[in-house]
Short mmCIF file of the C-alpha atoms (twelve columns), coordinates in Angstrom:
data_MODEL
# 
_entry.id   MODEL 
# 
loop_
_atom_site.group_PDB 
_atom_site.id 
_atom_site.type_symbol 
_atom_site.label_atom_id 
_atom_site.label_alt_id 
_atom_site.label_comp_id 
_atom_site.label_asym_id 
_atom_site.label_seq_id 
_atom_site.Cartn_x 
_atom_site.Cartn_y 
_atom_site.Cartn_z 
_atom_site.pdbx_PDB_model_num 
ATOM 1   C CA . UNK A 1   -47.200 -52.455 42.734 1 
ATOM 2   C CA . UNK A 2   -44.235 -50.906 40.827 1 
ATOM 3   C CA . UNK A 3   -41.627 -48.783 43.103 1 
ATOM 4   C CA . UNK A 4   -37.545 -49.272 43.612 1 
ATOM 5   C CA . UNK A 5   -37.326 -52.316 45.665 1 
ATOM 6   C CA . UNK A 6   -34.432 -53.409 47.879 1 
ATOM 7   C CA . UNK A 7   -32.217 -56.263 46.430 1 
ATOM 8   C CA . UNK A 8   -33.852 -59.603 45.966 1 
ATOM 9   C CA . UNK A 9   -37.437 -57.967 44.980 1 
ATOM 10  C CA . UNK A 10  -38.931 -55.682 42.441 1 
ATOM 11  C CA . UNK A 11  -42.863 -56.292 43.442 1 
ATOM 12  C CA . UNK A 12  -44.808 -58.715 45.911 1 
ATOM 13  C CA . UNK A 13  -45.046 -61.038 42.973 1 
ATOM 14  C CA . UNK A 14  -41.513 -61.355 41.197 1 
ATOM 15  C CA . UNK A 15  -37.477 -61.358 42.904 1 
ATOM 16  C CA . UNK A 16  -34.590 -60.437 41.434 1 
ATOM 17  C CA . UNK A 17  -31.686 -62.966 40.628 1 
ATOM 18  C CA . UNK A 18  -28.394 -62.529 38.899 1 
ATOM 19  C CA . UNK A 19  -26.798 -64.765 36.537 1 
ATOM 20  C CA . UNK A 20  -23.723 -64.932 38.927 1 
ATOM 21  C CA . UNK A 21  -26.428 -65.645 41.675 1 
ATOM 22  C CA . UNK A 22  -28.356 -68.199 39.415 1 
ATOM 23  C CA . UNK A 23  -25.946 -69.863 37.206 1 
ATOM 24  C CA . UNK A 24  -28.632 -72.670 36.761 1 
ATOM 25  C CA . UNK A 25  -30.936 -70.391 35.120 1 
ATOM 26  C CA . UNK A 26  -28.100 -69.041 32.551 1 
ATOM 27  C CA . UNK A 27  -29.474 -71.140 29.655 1 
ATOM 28  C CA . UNK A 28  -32.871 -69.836 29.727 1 
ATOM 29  C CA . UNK A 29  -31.962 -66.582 30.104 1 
ATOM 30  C CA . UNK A 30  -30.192 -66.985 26.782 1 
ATOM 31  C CA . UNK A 31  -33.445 -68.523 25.424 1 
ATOM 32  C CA . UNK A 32  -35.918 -65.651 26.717 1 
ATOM 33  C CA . UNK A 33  -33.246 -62.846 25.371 1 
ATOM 34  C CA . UNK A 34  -33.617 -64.803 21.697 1 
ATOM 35  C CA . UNK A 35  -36.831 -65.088 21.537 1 
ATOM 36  C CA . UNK A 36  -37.420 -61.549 22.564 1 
ATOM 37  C CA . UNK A 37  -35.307 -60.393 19.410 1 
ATOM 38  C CA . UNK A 38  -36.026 -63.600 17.036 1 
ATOM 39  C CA . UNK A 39  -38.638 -60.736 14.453 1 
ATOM 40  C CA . UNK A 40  -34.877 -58.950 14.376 1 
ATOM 41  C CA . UNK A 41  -32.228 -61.718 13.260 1 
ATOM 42  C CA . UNK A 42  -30.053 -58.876 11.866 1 
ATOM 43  C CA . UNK A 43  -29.530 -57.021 14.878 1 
ATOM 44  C CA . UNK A 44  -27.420 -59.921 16.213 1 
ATOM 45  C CA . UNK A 45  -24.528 -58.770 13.170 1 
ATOM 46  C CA . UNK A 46  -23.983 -55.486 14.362 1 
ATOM 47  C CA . UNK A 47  -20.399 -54.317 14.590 1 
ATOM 48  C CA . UNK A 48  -19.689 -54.402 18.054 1 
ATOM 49  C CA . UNK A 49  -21.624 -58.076 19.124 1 
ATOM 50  C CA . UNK A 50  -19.023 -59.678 19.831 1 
ATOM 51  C CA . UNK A 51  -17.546 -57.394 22.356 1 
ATOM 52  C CA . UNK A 52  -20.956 -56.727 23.628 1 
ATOM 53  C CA . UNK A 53  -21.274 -60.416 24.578 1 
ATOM 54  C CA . UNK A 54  -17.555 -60.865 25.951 1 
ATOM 55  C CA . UNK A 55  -19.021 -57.882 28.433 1 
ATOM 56  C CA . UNK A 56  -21.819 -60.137 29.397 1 
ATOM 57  C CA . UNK A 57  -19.389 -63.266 29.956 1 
ATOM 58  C CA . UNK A 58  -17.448 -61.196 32.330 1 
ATOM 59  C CA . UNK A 59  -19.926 -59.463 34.205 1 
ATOM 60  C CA . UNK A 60  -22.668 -61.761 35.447 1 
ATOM 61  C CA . UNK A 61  -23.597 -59.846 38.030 1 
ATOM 62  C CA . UNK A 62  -25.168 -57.397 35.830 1 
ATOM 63  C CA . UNK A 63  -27.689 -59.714 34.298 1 
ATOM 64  C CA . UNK A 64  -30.160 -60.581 36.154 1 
ATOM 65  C CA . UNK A 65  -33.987 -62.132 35.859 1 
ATOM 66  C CA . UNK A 66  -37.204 -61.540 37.215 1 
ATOM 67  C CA . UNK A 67  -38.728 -64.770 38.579 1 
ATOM 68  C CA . UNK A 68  -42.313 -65.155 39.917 1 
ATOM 69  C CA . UNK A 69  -41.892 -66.266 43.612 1 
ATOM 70  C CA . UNK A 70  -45.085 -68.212 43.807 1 
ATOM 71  C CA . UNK A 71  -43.822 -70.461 40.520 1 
ATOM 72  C CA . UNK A 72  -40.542 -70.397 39.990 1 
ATOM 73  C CA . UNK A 73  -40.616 -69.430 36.424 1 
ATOM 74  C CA . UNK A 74  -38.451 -67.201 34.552 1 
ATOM 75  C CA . UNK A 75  -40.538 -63.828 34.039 1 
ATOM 76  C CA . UNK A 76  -37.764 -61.520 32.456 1 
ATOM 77  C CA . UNK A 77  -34.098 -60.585 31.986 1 
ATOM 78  C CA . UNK A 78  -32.360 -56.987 31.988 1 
ATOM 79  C CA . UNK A 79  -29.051 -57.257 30.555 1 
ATOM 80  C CA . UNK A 80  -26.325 -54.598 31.572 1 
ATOM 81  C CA . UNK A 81  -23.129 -53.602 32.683 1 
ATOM 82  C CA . UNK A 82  -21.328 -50.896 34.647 1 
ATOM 83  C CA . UNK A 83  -20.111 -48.042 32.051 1 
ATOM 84  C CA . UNK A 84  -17.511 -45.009 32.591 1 
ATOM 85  C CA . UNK A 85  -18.806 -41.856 31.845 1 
ATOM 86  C CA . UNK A 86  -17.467 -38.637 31.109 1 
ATOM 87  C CA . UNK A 87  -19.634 -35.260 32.299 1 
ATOM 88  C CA . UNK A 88  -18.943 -34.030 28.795 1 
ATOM 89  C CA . UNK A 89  -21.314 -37.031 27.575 1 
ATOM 90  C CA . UNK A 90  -23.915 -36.410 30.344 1 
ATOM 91  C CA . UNK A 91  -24.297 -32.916 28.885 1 
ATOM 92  C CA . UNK A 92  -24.855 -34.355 25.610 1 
ATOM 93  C CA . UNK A 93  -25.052 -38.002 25.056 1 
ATOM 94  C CA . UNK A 94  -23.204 -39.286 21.968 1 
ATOM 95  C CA . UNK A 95  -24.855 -40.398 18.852 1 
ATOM 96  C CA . UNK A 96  -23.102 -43.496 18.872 1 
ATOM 97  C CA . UNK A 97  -25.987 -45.126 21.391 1 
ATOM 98  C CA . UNK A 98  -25.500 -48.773 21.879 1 
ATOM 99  C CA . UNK A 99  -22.093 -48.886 20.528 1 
ATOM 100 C CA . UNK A 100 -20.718 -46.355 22.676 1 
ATOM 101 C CA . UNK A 101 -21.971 -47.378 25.526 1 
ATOM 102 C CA . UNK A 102 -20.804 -50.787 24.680 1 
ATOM 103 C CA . UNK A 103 -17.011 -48.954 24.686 1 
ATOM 104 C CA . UNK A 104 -17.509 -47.185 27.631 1 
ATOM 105 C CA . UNK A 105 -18.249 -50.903 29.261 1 
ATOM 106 C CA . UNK A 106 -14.975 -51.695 27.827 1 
ATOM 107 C CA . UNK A 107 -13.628 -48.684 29.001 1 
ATOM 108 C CA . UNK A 108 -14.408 -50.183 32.869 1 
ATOM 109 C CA . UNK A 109 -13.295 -53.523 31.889 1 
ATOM 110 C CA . UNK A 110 -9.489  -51.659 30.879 1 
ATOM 111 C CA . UNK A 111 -9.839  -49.897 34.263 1 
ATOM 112 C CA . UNK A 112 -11.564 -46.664 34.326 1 
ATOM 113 C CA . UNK A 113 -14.047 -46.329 37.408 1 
ATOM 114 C CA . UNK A 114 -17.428 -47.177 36.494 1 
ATOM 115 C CA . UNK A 115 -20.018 -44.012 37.197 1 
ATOM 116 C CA . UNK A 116 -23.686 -45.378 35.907 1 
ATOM 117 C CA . UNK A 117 -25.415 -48.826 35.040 1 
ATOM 118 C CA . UNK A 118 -25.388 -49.267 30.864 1 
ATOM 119 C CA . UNK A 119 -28.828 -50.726 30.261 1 
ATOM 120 C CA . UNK A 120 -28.684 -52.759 27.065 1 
ATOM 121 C CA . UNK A 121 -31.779 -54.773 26.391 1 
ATOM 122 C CA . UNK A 122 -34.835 -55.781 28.571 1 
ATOM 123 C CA . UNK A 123 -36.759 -59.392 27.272 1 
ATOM 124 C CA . UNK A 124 -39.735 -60.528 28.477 1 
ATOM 125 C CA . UNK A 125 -41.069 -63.999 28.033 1 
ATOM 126 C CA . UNK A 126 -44.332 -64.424 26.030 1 
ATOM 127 C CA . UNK A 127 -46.008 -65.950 29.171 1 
ATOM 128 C CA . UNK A 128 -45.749 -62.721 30.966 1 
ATOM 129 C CA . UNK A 129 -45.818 -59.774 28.537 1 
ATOM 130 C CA . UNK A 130 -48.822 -57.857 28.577 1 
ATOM 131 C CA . UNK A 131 -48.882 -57.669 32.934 1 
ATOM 132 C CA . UNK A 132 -46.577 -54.723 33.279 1 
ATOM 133 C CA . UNK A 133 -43.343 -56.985 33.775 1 
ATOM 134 C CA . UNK A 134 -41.502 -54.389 31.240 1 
ATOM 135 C CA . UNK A 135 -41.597 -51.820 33.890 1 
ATOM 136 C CA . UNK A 136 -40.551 -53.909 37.069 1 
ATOM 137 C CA . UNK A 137 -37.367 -54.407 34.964 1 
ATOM 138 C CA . UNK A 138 -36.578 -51.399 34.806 1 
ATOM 139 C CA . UNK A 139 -37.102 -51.118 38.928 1 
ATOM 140 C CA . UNK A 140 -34.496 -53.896 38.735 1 
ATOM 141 C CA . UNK A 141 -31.963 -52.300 36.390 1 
ATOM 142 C CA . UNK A 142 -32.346 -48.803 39.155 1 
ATOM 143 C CA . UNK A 143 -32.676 -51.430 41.927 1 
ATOM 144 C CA . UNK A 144 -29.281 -52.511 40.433 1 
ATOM 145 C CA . UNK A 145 -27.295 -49.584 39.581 1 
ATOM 146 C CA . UNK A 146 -28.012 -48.642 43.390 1 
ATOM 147 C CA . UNK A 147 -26.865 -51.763 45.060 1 
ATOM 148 C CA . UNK A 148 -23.741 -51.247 42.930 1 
ATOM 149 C CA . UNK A 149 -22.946 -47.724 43.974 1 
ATOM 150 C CA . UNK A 150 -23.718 -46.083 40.712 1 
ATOM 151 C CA . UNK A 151 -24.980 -42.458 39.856 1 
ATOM 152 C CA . UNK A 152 -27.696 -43.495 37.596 1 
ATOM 153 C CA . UNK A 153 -28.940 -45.503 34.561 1 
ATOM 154 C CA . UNK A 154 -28.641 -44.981 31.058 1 
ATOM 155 C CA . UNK A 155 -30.540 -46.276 27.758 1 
ATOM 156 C CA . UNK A 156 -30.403 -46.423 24.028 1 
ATOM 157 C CA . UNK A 157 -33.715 -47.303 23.933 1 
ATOM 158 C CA . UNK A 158 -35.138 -48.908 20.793 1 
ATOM 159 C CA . UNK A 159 -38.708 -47.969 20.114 1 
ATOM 160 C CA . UNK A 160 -40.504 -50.947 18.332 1 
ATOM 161 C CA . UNK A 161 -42.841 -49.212 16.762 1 
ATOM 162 C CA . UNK A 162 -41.112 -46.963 14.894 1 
ATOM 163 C CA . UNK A 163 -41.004 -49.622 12.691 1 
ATOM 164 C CA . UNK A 164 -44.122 -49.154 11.330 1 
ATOM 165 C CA . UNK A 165 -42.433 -46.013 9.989  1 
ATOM 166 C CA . UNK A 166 -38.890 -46.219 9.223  1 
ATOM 167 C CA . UNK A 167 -38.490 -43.523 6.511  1 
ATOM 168 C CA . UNK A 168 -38.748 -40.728 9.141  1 
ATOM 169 C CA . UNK A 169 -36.085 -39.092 11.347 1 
ATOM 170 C CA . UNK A 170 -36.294 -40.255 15.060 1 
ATOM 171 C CA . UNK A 171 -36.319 -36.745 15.843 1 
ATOM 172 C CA . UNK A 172 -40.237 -36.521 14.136 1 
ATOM 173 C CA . UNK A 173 -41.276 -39.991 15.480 1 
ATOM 174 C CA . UNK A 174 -40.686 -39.053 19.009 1 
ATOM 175 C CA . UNK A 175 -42.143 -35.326 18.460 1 
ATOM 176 C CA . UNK A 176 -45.513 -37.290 17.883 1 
ATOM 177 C CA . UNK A 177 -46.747 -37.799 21.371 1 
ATOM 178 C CA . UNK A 178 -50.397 -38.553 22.360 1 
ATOM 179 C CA . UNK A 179 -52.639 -35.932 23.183 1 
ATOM 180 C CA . UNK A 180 -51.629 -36.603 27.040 1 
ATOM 181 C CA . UNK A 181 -48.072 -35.802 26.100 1 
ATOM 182 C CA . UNK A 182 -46.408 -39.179 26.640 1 
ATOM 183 C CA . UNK A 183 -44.591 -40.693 24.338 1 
ATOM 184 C CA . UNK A 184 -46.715 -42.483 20.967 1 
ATOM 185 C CA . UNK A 185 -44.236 -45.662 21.503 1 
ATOM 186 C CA . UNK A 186 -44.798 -47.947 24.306 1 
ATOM 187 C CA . UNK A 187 -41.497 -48.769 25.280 1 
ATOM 188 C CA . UNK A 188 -40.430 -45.331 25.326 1 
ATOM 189 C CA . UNK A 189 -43.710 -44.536 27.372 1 
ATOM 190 C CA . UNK A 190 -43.127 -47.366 29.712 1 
ATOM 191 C CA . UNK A 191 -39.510 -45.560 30.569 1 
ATOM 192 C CA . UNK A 192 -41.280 -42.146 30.768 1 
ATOM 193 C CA . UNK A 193 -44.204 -43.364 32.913 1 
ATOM 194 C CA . UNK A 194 -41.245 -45.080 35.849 1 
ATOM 195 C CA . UNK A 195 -39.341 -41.897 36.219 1 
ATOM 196 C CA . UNK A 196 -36.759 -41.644 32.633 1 
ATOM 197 C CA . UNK A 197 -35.926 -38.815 31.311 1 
ATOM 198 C CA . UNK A 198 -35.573 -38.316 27.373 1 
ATOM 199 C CA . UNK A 199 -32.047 -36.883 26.262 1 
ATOM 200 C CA . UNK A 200 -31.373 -37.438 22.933 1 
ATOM 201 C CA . UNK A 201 -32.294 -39.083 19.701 1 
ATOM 202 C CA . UNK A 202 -28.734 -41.271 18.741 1 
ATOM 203 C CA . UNK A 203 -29.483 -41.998 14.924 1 
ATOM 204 C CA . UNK A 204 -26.476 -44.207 14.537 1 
ATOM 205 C CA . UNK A 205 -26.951 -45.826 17.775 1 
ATOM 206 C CA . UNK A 206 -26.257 -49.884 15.865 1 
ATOM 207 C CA . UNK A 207 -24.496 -50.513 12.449 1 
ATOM 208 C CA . UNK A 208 -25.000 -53.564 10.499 1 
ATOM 209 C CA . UNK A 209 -23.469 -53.362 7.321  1 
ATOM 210 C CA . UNK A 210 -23.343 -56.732 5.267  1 
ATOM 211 C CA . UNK A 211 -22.903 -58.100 1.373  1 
ATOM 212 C CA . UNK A 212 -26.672 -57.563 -0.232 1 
ATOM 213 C CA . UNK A 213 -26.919 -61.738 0.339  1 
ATOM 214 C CA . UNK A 214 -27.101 -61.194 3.484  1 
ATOM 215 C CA . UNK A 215 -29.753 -58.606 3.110  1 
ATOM 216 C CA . UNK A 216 -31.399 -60.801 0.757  1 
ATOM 217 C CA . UNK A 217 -32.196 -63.836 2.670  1 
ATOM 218 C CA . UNK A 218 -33.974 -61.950 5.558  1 
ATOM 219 C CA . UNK A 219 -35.981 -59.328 2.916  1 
ATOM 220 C CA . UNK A 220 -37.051 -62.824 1.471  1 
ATOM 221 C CA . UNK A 221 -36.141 -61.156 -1.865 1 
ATOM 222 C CA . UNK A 222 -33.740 -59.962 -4.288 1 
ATOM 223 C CA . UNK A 223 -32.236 -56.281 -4.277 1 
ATOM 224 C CA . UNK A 224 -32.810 -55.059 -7.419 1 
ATOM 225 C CA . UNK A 225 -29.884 -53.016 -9.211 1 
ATOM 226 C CA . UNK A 226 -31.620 -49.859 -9.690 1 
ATOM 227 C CA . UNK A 227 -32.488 -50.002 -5.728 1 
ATOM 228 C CA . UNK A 228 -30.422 -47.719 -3.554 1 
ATOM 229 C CA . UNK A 229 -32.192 -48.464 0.148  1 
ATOM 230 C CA . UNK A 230 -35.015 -50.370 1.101  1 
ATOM 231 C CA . UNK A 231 -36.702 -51.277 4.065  1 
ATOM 232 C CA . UNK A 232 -36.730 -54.385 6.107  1 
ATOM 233 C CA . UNK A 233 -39.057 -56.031 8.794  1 
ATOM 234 C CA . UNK A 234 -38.547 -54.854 12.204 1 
ATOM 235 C CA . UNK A 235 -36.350 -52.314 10.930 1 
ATOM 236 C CA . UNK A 236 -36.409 -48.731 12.209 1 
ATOM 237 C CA . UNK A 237 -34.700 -47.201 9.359  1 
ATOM 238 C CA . UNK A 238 -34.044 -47.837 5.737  1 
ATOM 239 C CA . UNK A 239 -30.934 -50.025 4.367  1 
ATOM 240 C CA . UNK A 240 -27.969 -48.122 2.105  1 
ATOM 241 C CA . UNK A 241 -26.885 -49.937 -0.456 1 
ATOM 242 C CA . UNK A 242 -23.179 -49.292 -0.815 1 
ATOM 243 C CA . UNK A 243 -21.826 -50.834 -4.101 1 
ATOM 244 C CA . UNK A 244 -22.467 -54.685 -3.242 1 
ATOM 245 C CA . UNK A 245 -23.242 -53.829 0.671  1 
ATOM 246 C CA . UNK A 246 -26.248 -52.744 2.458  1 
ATOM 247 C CA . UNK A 247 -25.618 -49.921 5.907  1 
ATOM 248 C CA . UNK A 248 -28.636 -50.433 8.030  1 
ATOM 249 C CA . UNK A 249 -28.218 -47.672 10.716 1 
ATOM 250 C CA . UNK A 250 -30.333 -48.013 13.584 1 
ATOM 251 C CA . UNK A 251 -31.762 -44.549 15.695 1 
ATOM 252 C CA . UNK A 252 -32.738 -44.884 19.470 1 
ATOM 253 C CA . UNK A 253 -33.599 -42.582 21.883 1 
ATOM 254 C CA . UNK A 254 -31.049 -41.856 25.161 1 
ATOM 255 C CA . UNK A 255 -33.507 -42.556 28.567 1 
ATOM 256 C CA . UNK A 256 -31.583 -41.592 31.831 1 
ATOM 257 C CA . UNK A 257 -32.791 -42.555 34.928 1 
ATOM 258 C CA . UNK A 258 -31.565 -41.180 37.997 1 
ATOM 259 C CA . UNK A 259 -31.718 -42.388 41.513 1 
# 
């Protein structure tokens, strides 16, 4: 059963634990995050990583994993942070996605009053993906935001399987819905189907932009001269090439959920 649980649970099968509650457990945290995003090595050089992970450092209390009672084991880990936002932004979220909300964690850290829980990523081990474990995370990050005193939560949700397609806006991917009018990607479905609410389409929601070697060594090929994008696995959009650099920038889609 999925539903908004109090602290310490998200279903009769899994609790909730935060890293500053279950320092032990910190290391394979880290190991269930990378091998969530291992198909995606670039996404780790994005321009604001490093500040992104000094957030996560200082705010271990907003990290937390799902771990099946009757085992023990490490099911999943939501990683987020408290975030300062304006109403302006509610009325339209920015375009800037992950890295703004990223700055608006920053924004706390310098000592503007946090309003809603910044959901950055959700990883769930291999062992447990296919058994709806996706969704009780997201009980956890509302779970979360509520124990802290927060308005809401908000996403810059990357939709996997736009992959499959990355030469189209984000805007036409998510205007293809099934015939029962959720969403075609099942991420973005999974959100839909708990209670988010779609409200926006960030296109430059994560920046990467490298020297072509870079590029090179994870397209498993050279870039030829005449080339002026190309696409890469696991990418949802095309690479620039920019003189001897290559812009990948990522779209997402904005999910708020309120409590």
């Amino acid at each position: 059963m999925i539903h908004d649980a109090p602290p310490g649970a998200v279903s009769d099968r899994f609790d909730m634990v935060t890293r500053a509650e279950r320092a032990d457990l910190g290391a394979l945290m880290d190991v269930v995050v990378a091998q969530a995003w291992a198909a995606t090595p670039f996404i780790y050089s994005n321009d604001v990583e490093d500040a992104y992970l000094e957030i996560l450092r200082e705010t271990p209390a907003f990290t937390f994993g799902l771990v099946e009672r009757a085992t023990g084991r490490l099911a999943a880990v939501g990683n987020a942070a408290p975030i300062a936002v304006r109403s302006d932004d509610l009325a339209a979220l920015p375009d800037g996605g992950w890295r703004w909300q990223v700055l608006r964690a920053k924004a706390v850290r310098d000592g503007d009053p946090p309003t809603h829980l910044g959901a950055f990523t959700a990883s769930v081990s291999p062992l447990f993906r296919g058994q709806g474990v996706s969704a009780l995370v997201l009980a956890g990050f509302k779970a979360l935001a509520r124990r802290s005193g927060l308005a809401g939560v908000l996403a810059p949700v990357r939709p996997p399987s736009k992959a499959s397609c990355p030469g189209i806006d984000i805007e036409e991917f998510l205007d293809r819905a099934r015939e029962d009018g959720l969403p075609t990607d099942p991420w973005i479905r999974t959100h839909v189907r708990v209670g988010g609410r779609i409200a926006g389409t960030p296109r430059c929601a994560l920046v990467v932009d490298l020297e072509l070697d870079f590029w090179e060594v994870w397209l498993g090929r050279p870039i030829l001269p005449s080339e002026r994008s190309f696409e890469i696995p696991g990418g949802l959009a095309p690479v620039y090439v920019q003189g001897r650099r290559g812009r990948y920038e990522e779209p997402a889609v904005w999910l708020v959920h309120s409590l």
